[in-house]
Every structure is written in C-alpha cells, then in structure tokens.
Amino acid sequence: MELTAARFTLRTFGALALESDGERIAKFSTKKCALLLALVAVEKHQRIGRDRLAELLWPDDYLDMTRQRLRQELRRLRENVGSFGGYLRADRQWVEVEPDALVTDAQLFDDLIAESDGVEEPRVKAKLLEQAVSLLQGPFLTGYSDPWVTAMRRTYDERARQAWLSLADVHEACESPEAALAATMNAVRHDPLDSDANGTLIRRLFERGQEARARQAFFEFDAMMFREFGKHAPDSIRIPAGVASVEVRESAPAKENPPTARPAPVFGREDLLATIANVLSRRGSTALLVGTIGVGKRHILREAVWRFSEENSMPVQFGGPCESVADGLYVVEGVDDAATLAIAIEDAARKGWRVIADSRTRIRMEGVTEILVPPMETPSVGAPRAETLANPSVQLLLSQFSETAISKALPSEVASIAELARQLDGLPVALKAFAPRLILQNPAQILTALESSLRDFTEANFKMLPALLAELSDEARSGLLSLALLDGASAELAQQLATSDVWRELENRCLIVMREDAGVRRLRVPKPMAFAIRSQTDPISLAKAMRETFARLALFAFNMDYYLVGENQDYFFRCMESELTNLLSTIKWAIVNDPSIAAKLVYGTWRTLGARGNPSRDAELLYRGAAAAVGHEEDILMIARSWTGAGIALAIGGQLDLAEPAYLAGIEAFTAGGDMTGVGWVNLNYVGGVLIHTDPKRALEVAKLAAEQSGDSINRSLANAAYAYALAQNGQFSEAIRIAEQVFADRVSSDDPSAKGRAYGELAHIYQLAGRTEAARPLAIEGVRRLREVGVQDLLLEALIFRAELGLDVDDTAEILDEAEAIAQRMGSNSHLLDVARLRFRSASLKRDRVAMIQAIEKVFNSTQAASGDRELSKSLQLLATELDRSGKTEYANSILRALGADVEGASHAGWESLLSSDSKPTICVLAVVMAKEALGE
C-alpha cells in the first residue's frame, strides 16, 4: 500500500495534519472539529455511526444534546478542509469518507507491520519495518487527551516499541550491529520502563565494547525502577551490565490466592475478554466491568483473572488489605458502593497493583478503563438452524446437553429454544436459571408457562431491586417503569417518555442497556428485569403508568407520521419499524382499555405496516383499532384518519374485503367533520387500492371526484394519476396519456424521492395499457432503480411485478421475481405472492419448461387458497385453462371453464368438471394442481 495511493493523507502520529498535492492543513476551527476528522479516518472502513461519534466526542453529555453540536462541527469541518469536504459524506445515520479518498499514517503503519509478519527474508522484512517506523513522527494525536485518544496512543506506543525491537532483531540477523543498536534505543525511548528493551540495549552495548555506556544505561534504568516501583532492576539485567547483585529490601509480598479452578465456560464473550486482557497488559492499569443486574460481570471477571494468572507470573490477590508490590493483579468483587469502590481502586493502584473490579454503577474515575458488559446476543427470528445453535445465548441454554442430544433436536424445538433466548433477552443469570428446566420440559412448555416461571425467578434473583429503585429520583423511577412496559425504545421515543437527565441517571446506574438495531440506537430494560419491575409495582401505580406511557407512544407515532415522507423518510421509517412490537401490543391494549389511544396509534402505524414491507397481516389489527375508537374518540377527523390508514394497509396486503369498508368509513367520517380535502385523500386511495381491481367504471368516477376534492398538490397529483389509470382501463387512452404525462412532469420535479420513483412506473403503466410497451419498459426499469434507492417496499414491490410483466422473456426476469417474492413474503401479502406465482407460471410457459410450470402452478394455487375472495380463484383457474388449451389439452381446459359456468363448445373431462364444481375453495385449489400434473404429463 502506497501512502500516495489515496487523494488525501491524514497524519496522526505527532501533530494532526491533512495533506494533499503539496498542501497541508494543520489548523482546525475547533478541537472537536479536528477530533471528528480523526475519528472518522481511523474507524474501520472510515465509516462511523453518528450516535457513536457524538458519544466519543462528548462522552459526558446525553445524545439529544450532542446531535446539534455534531451537525455544527461537521459544517465547520467541511469549511476547514477545502476540497476534502467533497469526499466527506454524512446522512442521518452515518458519517464516512468516500472509499479510497483518504489514508492515515496509522493505517499504513498497521499494514506494513502486518505485511512484515508474513515475510521470512530478513532484508525485505527490514525494509518494511523501516518504512513503518519512519511514519512515527510523535505520539498518536499529540496534544489531545480525550479517553479514546489516550487508549489508542497507548496501543500505538506498544506497537511502536514492538516494531523497533523487531527491526533491531532483523538488523542483527543481517549483521548490521549499529542499526540494531539504534533501533533498540528507539524501543527504550518508547517505554523507558520495559525490562526486555532495556536488557536488550545493555547486552548490545556490551557486545559493541561500550561497557561504560552499558553500565550508565543500567543505572538510569535501575534508578527509574526504584523511583517508580520501589524495587531495583532484576538480576537478568544487572548481570549483563557487570553490576554485582545487591540485597534489596522490598515490600512484603502480597497475599496470593489466585483461582484454583477455572470458572464455568463463558459463551460469546471472547471480544470482552480480549479487551480486558489488553487493558490489564499494562502496568498500573485498572479494568472496571460495569453492567446491569444479572449480565454476568462476576463470571467474566473471574474468567479474566484465571486467564491472567495462567499467562503471568505475578501475584493475584482477591480483596482484603493490600500492600505495596512491584506488580500484580488486585481483584475487587462485590463492592456496590461507588465511593468505597473508588477508594479501593485508588489504594491498590497507588501500591503498584493492576486492578480489576466490577460494578453496577459507573464511577468515571481518572485512570480507570470502564468496560461495558451488555446482555448476550440473541438469535434473530427465522435464522437457519446452524446459526441459531451457534448463538451464545442458545449455547448457554443448551450447555447441559450433549452434542448428540442437540443434533437430534427437532426444528420446532430449536425454534422454541431460540424464542426462549429472546424472551430472556440474553441475560446470563436468566439463561443459566432456565437451562436445567430444558432437561425436564420441552421448550414449548416452558414458553407457555413463562410468566409464572419468571415470577419465581425474579423473586429469587432481583431481591436487591427495591433498594436500587429507592435510590433513584422520582423522575428516574417513572422513566424506568415506562421503559419496563415497552420492548425497548428508540432515542426519539425515549425523548417523549422522559428527559435526558433521567436516561443519563439510569444509564450511569446500569439499569438500562443500549443496543443498536439496524442503525437505530435503542434503550431497553432486559425483559426479566422489566418483568421484575412491573411485578414489584403496585397495581394502581402500574395502571396509571401504562395509560401515561401508551398515550405518549400514541402521540409519538401520530407526530412521527409527518416525517415518513420526504427526503429523510428512510431514517424515520427505521425508527418506527423498530417500534413495531410496541405499537402493535399497545393497539391491542388500547382496544380494550382506552380506544381513544387506539385511533392515534392506528394512524401513526399504517405507513409502517403497509408501506415499508412489514407483515401486512397485522393490518387487520388496525381495522379493529379504528372500529374500537368509534364512539370513544371525540375528534371525528382522528377517526377518519385511522379508518383511512387502516384501509391503505389492508389494501396493500390484498385484504380488499376489509379495505373497502374501512375506506367508506373514512369517507363518512371526513364528510361528517367537514374536511373535503380528507375525503379526496380517502377517495384517491380507495380508487387505487380497491376500485381499480374490482370496478373500473366506478373507479373512473371516484378518481375524477378525488382530483377535484384534493386540496394540496401532492394529493391532487396522486388523484390525477389514479384518474389517468382509470381512464386507460376504460379505453380512453389519449386523455389518459395526456393527464399521465402532466402528472409525470410535476412529480419528477418534486423534492420527495418516493414520488419521483413512482412517477416512472405510473406513466409506464399508462403506456402499457395503451399498447406502447416499448415506451413503457425503460420507464419501468428506471422506476425500479429509484424505488430501490428509496426503500419504500410496497411501491418497489408493485414496480418489480410490473417490470416483470413487461418482459417475461428477459434474462433478469427470474431475479426480479425472486426480489419481488422476498418482499411479498416479508410483507405477508398473499395477493402479491399470487401475482409473482402467476408471472412465474407464464414465464415457464413461454420457455415450455414443464417442470417449472408444475412448480409455478403449485405456488399459484397455494397462494390462491390463502388469498381472500373468490375472484382470485376464478382468475387462477382461467389462467390454468388458457395454458392447457395452448398446450393442446383442450378437454382439460373446457372442464375448468364449464366448472366456472362458461358456455364452451367441445369435449371435456366430465369427472374433472364435476370435481372442480365443488363449493370448497381449498378442495378446488388442491384438485386444480392434481389435474394440471395429469394433463401436463408429470
């Protein structure tokens, strides 16, 4: 890797400087501005999340306070760095540097060291190491003392020392003693207290005949050792220096009681243990493990201590009075009081010990490296068997089973174990408690009785919780209870529930954890602890907290709807998507307990359920929520919005039988409220979601009315697009094209990327209906491309299906249909799955691929059976009849048509005609597949 390969170079060893083509920027507007650049540059792939960036730059301030500061510093940085600003990219989630635009000297140093490790030839190795150490123009980010800078500086100081020692050894192997001596001196300069480097320097000085310099180097090192640690240099250095051993009265040895046996296995914590080992590798260091109740801090601490004692010949002391030592590890366990813990750490560190401790409270103490211990990772829903069994939470649950027993577990059992791990939220104390139960009960039984089991578990394991809650402020207790009622909360929702000070207090006391889910940072109380908090709250206070929390969630969802359109919609959709479990469970609660809350929730949730590819099968819950709110919600327009949102989500999922009454109820409510613009909004969705599929003539009438009623340009554009489509469906192509082209011109100039994306597909539809397929195809392709970028799943799904319809013989049709099917499955949209299956059938028919045709027919009728209404069954049977007739199987085709009531000429299979005349839709779907296999010769 060449330093000049990238457009810009960032110097981090010594003074921070940005260089390019002879230009050098070394002065930055603010210190944070410079650190921001350094952080992004040294991050993996030069890409870092905005929340993490803000946390590193302002570690003592809460996230909502630092976001504005980050925006300001990003603006300053772009102004500061000139043309480099064009390569710095930022969105609502990430800050990153364009690939290959920037290289750092630290990155090159690491790459050269790694390359040298794989080289055997000494001279080549020496050249690589010389290139690496030539980059060391000073300590990492000289002049900065932020915690992350200090940690990286220590890391690179150690790497630099090792690099110089390696270079010295290579020079010696190449018979270059002067170069070896110079490299050794540089290693000593990087760590004057390192015994190995000093011993090597003294030996090499003696070998060069420089006895006086060797003795001088020894005495300087010996004096430094005594001054810093109260002990003299070891004999291994004293003897090569030609200095006689002296009797040194050192401090009394520490009491050593290292662990006699290794703790039980630790699952999925190797990264944490490596971090602890790295901290404890330095003299005078302190590693403080912080985390919530039951997260496994003590277990990890003991494993780390056991590993330390195995790898180091040093004293290890567990608690008790400590005396001065040259070096060793002092272990602090079970000290819950922060002040007492801080005193113990300070005393041990002052007496020469490295320290490891655990705490439920952050102490933010100088010289202490706090290592956050989170709950264990849990398996994702639908993960493959192998991935599920490799998950650390599942491994802990199955830790008492043999590999043979695990290998025989049924898929349903593995799925239930994975769900148990998720319900226990990866909390080790809970996973360990439930692991023995799996020996006596199957996992499905444990899940069924989980609530009663959790009650017993929390009573035994969270006895200290009341005392911890009593120490909190009233506001913090209220915030914690709100979070315990929810399945976590995004930062945006958390701001609605409590103030930043509340979340900071709870985070400092490790009563909440932070997790990142698809780029959205979430606060949560682990589920077992949440259960304990709810159980220990009196019923009256709990009911009050539920009503207040769910009302705030409803208001959050209602307000968030405003942000789900426009250029920043993707981030806010991800926020809402992360809250989907909370939203659905709260709607169920509100239907029974407070229907007025249900109306706000329905309106705030419909886009997330329908438009972003979430399972639309839950849209029926929106219908129930809107219905429950009637008569309880005083705002008639809120009722109207909830009915309309439910109708849209239902229509996207193909549930037209429920969508239509929802739309009609929305029209009635908007009319009663005197909001004709709202009536127009419902009508345009009613046309596109229902009438175009069921009643094209009425669709024409209602679409025209919707265009006249729409009060804003966006809805008017949507209504006109629906009107143009209805015109085309009714054969009025010239007028349809005129209106559609005007709508296209308006929409591609809008600021809404989703509006631009769908504009291409809408015009393509009109061209295709008018017989201008060649004009439609490039528009459809561009529409798919744009909607992929936007990520609005329902629009993309429609665009993919239409794109496939326009070119079933095109090479990429199979990939297009695969993508469409995957989205339809995520959405739970049977109607779209049916559309995809029919297109696969038609594609296989064009290729005369009978095997693929049979497979597609099975999918067609499986999806037909799941689809609502008899219209889809008739459509699928007609499609099969057309193909059978085309294949010369006219008698079979006639059997289908006559069963459907058509008057056709020619012979038919009387038996099949009778069978397909059944009143049972599932029976007809199964028999249609059997008949197709018989007719097509399988």
XYZ file of C-alpha atoms in Angstrom, residues 515-860:
346
model
C -28.447 -1.688 21.712
C -28.165 -0.807 18.055
C -30.764 -2.339 15.767
C -30.458 -1.707 12.004
C -28.781 1.624 12.647
C -31.307 2.735 15.303
C -29.990 3.132 18.844
C -32.429 1.727 21.403
C -32.704 1.971 25.168
C -34.132 -1.047 26.910
C -34.593 -2.801 30.212
C -33.739 -6.510 29.850
C -37.028 -8.416 29.814
C -36.515 -10.408 33.046
C -35.669 -7.186 34.887
C -38.617 -5.416 33.255
C -40.861 -8.223 34.490
C -39.438 -7.801 37.999
C -40.037 -4.038 37.921
C -43.636 -4.493 36.801
C -44.229 -7.230 39.387
C -42.888 -5.057 42.207
C -45.059 -2.043 41.267
C -48.453 -1.756 42.979
C -51.458 -2.284 40.622
C -52.780 1.291 40.837
C -49.401 2.849 40.018
C -48.843 0.283 37.270
C -52.206 1.027 35.612
C -51.521 4.762 35.745
C -48.045 4.287 34.261
C -49.431 2.136 31.445
C -52.031 4.737 30.463
C -49.466 7.575 30.524
C -46.775 5.602 28.687
C -49.073 4.304 25.973
C -50.601 7.753 25.484
C -47.107 9.132 24.894
C -46.343 6.294 22.495
C -49.549 7.093 20.577
C -48.633 10.783 20.379
C -45.108 9.850 19.241
C -46.497 7.634 16.455
C -49.023 10.265 15.391
C -46.368 13.005 15.196
C -43.844 10.719 13.505
C -46.202 10.268 10.534
C -45.228 13.771 9.420
C -41.623 12.639 8.908
C -42.423 9.456 6.971
C -42.490 11.283 3.638
C -39.792 13.361 2.001
C -36.043 13.044 1.711
C -35.337 11.904 5.298
C -38.084 9.313 5.415
C -35.762 6.303 5.484
C -34.280 7.050 8.909
C -37.668 7.786 10.487
C -39.189 4.673 8.942
C -36.426 2.637 10.563
C -37.238 4.295 13.886
C -40.903 3.401 13.502
C -40.060 -0.082 12.269
C -38.014 -0.655 15.410
C -41.092 0.285 17.465
C -43.452 -2.081 15.628
C -43.704 -4.580 18.506
C -44.558 -1.748 20.911
C -47.103 -0.256 18.518
C -48.976 -3.495 17.872
C -49.062 -4.595 21.508
C -50.263 -1.144 22.560
C -53.046 -1.153 19.955
C -54.252 -4.465 21.430
C -54.166 -2.921 24.916
C -55.913 0.259 23.760
C -58.773 -1.594 22.014
C -59.769 -2.975 25.416
C -58.638 -0.243 27.801
C -58.576 3.129 26.020
C -59.952 3.187 22.431
C -59.162 6.889 22.006
C -55.464 5.998 22.207
C -56.080 3.314 19.585
C -57.139 5.905 16.954
C -53.846 7.823 17.208
C -51.867 4.583 17.154
C -53.648 3.285 14.054
C -52.978 6.489 12.148
C -49.341 6.560 13.273
C -48.741 2.908 12.383
C -50.382 2.318 8.992
C -47.438 3.505 6.895
C -45.006 1.324 8.840
C -47.218 -1.744 8.472
C -48.169 -1.181 4.844
C -45.581 0.867 3.018
C -42.277 -0.436 4.403
C -42.632 -4.153 3.924
C -43.679 -5.140 7.429
C -46.160 -8.022 7.746
C -49.428 -6.614 6.450
C -51.297 -9.491 8.101
C -51.223 -7.240 11.178
C -53.249 -4.646 9.238
C -56.423 -6.343 10.462
C -55.466 -5.131 13.933
C -55.543 -1.569 12.563
C -59.127 -2.175 11.387
C -60.087 -3.376 14.869
C -58.381 -0.364 16.447
C -60.197 2.103 14.199
C -63.516 0.371 14.858
C -62.951 0.412 18.633
C -62.254 4.154 18.589
C -65.680 4.972 17.103
C -67.794 6.476 19.869
C -64.827 6.920 22.210
C -62.615 9.368 20.318
C -64.154 12.848 20.296
C -62.131 14.068 17.301
C -64.082 12.816 14.269
C -61.173 13.675 11.971
C -58.878 11.429 14.015
C -61.388 8.636 13.478
C -61.385 9.429 9.753
C -57.584 9.302 9.550
C -57.408 5.996 11.413
C -60.035 4.391 9.131
C -58.172 5.588 6.046
C -54.775 4.422 7.277
C -56.221 1.003 8.117
C -57.792 0.823 4.651
C -54.493 1.610 2.895
C -52.559 -1.009 4.887
C -55.267 -3.609 4.242
C -55.341 -2.843 0.511
C -51.553 -3.181 0.255
C -51.852 -6.608 1.850
C -54.607 -7.617 -0.577
C -57.382 -7.731 2.048
C -59.831 -5.828 -0.156
C -62.900 -7.189 1.644
C -61.839 -5.257 4.775
C -60.131 -2.378 2.992
C -63.332 -1.247 1.237
C -65.483 -0.796 4.394
C -62.519 0.952 6.064
C -62.293 3.430 3.162
C -66.052 4.001 3.189
C -65.986 4.621 6.951
C -63.144 7.100 6.417
C -65.146 8.968 3.741
C -68.146 9.130 6.078
C -66.067 10.443 8.991
C -64.232 13.084 6.918
C -67.592 14.209 5.471
C -69.077 14.478 8.974
C -66.067 16.551 10.012
C -66.463 18.886 7.016
C -62.996 18.033 5.630
C -63.451 17.589 1.879
C -59.697 17.500 1.316
C -59.657 14.467 3.582
C -62.490 12.966 1.557
C -60.348 13.426 -1.549
C -57.431 11.697 0.155
C -59.591 8.684 1.016
C -61.104 8.542 -2.449
C -57.800 8.540 -4.299
C -56.587 5.627 -2.125
C -59.951 3.877 -2.466
C -59.599 4.035 -6.253
C -56.023 2.735 -6.364
C -56.404 0.210 -3.570
C -59.807 -1.321 -4.355
C -61.910 0.006 -7.244
C -59.313 -0.327 -9.988
C -59.232 -4.041 -9.187
C -62.955 -4.560 -8.631
C -64.985 -1.903 -10.508
C -63.061 0.033 -13.238
C -66.093 2.122 -14.267
C -66.747 3.313 -10.733
C -63.009 3.862 -10.311
C -63.162 6.406 -13.157
C -65.964 8.320 -11.449
C -64.413 8.318 -7.974
C -60.892 9.179 -9.239
C -62.233 12.269 -11.045
C -64.061 13.295 -7.879
C -60.901 12.763 -5.790
C -58.883 15.025 -8.125
C -61.468 17.771 -7.672
C -61.560 17.344 -3.872
C -57.803 17.236 -3.236
C -56.660 20.472 -1.621
C -52.882 20.126 -1.961
C -50.637 19.473 -4.927
C -49.354 16.101 -3.656
C -52.805 14.554 -3.231
C -54.031 16.181 -6.436
C -51.121 14.593 -8.284
C -51.910 11.197 -6.766
C -55.598 11.554 -7.634
C -54.836 12.558 -11.213
C -52.513 9.561 -11.567
C -55.344 7.289 -10.379
C -57.749 9.067 -12.736
C -55.388 8.539 -15.698
C -55.096 4.848 -14.863
C -58.887 4.508 -14.621
C -59.253 6.271 -17.999
C -56.800 3.825 -19.567
C -58.615 0.863 -18.038
C -61.815 2.119 -19.629
C -60.169 2.538 -23.048
C -59.802 6.341 -23.065
C -56.088 6.195 -23.908
C -55.463 9.646 -25.413
C -56.848 11.507 -22.419
C -55.155 9.059 -20.016
C -51.741 9.671 -21.629
C -52.229 13.454 -21.617
C -53.027 13.534 -17.897
C -50.361 10.958 -17.008
C -47.594 12.870 -18.794
C -48.577 16.084 -16.996
C -48.548 14.271 -13.655
C -45.135 12.789 -14.501
C -43.697 16.231 -15.275
C -44.990 17.590 -11.949
C -43.815 14.683 -9.821
C -40.263 14.259 -11.122
C -39.595 17.880 -10.146
C -40.748 17.332 -6.535
C -38.464 17.001 -3.502
C -39.946 13.640 -2.496
C -37.746 10.769 -3.797
C -40.571 8.242 -3.449
C -42.857 10.488 -5.550
C -40.167 10.664 -8.230
C -39.687 6.908 -8.187
C -43.347 6.019 -8.523
C -43.873 8.633 -11.277
C -41.902 6.473 -13.739
C -43.914 3.365 -13.006
C -47.264 5.177 -13.190
C -46.545 6.609 -16.642
C -45.209 3.230 -17.776
C -48.494 1.590 -16.716
C -50.498 4.008 -18.867
C -48.225 3.424 -21.881
C -48.527 -0.324 -21.439
C -52.336 -0.199 -21.248
C -52.315 1.944 -24.383
C -50.253 -0.682 -26.209
C -46.954 1.252 -26.122
C -44.980 -1.494 -24.359
C -41.590 -0.482 -25.772
C -42.062 3.034 -24.390
C -43.162 1.608 -21.035
C -40.184 -0.724 -20.477
C -37.355 1.855 -19.924
C -39.619 3.879 -17.615
C -40.396 0.759 -15.573
C -36.687 -0.068 -15.281
C -35.855 3.456 -14.087
C -38.747 3.371 -11.622
C -37.434 0.152 -10.064
C -33.952 1.632 -9.762
C -35.185 4.756 -7.997
C -37.555 2.933 -5.665
C -34.776 0.536 -4.646
C -32.779 3.565 -3.510
C -35.733 4.980 -1.560
C -36.644 1.634 0.031
C -40.433 2.055 0.183
C -41.262 -1.617 -0.052
C -44.881 -1.591 -1.207
C -44.092 0.775 -4.095
C -40.987 -1.217 -5.020
C -42.954 -4.473 -4.970
C -45.566 -3.112 -7.368
C -42.814 -1.742 -9.617
C -40.947 -5.081 -9.683
C -44.089 -7.020 -10.591
C -44.934 -4.580 -13.376
C -41.339 -4.672 -14.632
C -41.558 -8.476 -14.838
C -44.898 -8.305 -16.683
C -43.305 -6.159 -19.384
C -40.553 -8.654 -20.129
C -41.094 -12.254 -19.065
C -38.569 -13.341 -21.702
C -35.822 -11.001 -20.446
C -32.737 -12.587 -18.842
C -33.098 -10.906 -15.435
C -36.812 -11.718 -15.024
C -36.114 -14.594 -12.616
C -34.013 -12.315 -10.372
C -36.706 -9.624 -10.498
C -39.356 -12.145 -9.442
C -37.115 -13.510 -6.669
C -36.721 -9.978 -5.271
C -40.465 -9.340 -5.518
C -41.290 -12.648 -3.825
C -38.915 -11.917 -0.944
C -40.561 -8.532 -0.314
C -44.067 -10.014 -0.576
C -43.136 -12.717 1.945
C -41.800 -10.123 4.417
C -44.963 -8.102 3.988
C -47.159 -11.160 4.334
C -49.006 -10.058 1.193
C -50.755 -13.096 -0.275
C -52.106 -11.074 -3.194
C -48.603 -10.100 -4.318
C -47.272 -13.618 -3.769
C -50.083 -14.762 -6.055
C -49.108 -12.168 -8.688
C -45.500 -13.387 -8.593
C -46.547 -17.054 -8.846
C -48.730 -16.301 -11.881
C -45.853 -14.498 -13.578
C -43.532 -17.436 -12.896
C -46.152 -19.691 -14.469
C -46.402 -17.510 -17.560
C -42.591 -17.280 -17.819
C -42.238 -21.092 -17.609
C -44.970 -21.411 -20.247
C -43.073 -19.153 -22.651
C -39.983 -21.329 -22.184
C -42.032 -24.532 -22.470
C -40.428 -25.704 -19.218
C -42.944 -28.230 -17.864
C -41.133 -28.854 -14.579
C -41.046 -25.138 -13.820
C -44.680 -24.853 -14.928
C -45.830 -27.512 -12.457
C -43.841 -25.861 -9.627
C -45.370 -22.488 -10.502
C -48.901 -23.947 -10.660
C -48.464 -25.325 -7.129
C -47.395 -21.876 -5.919
C -50.273 -20.226 -7.768
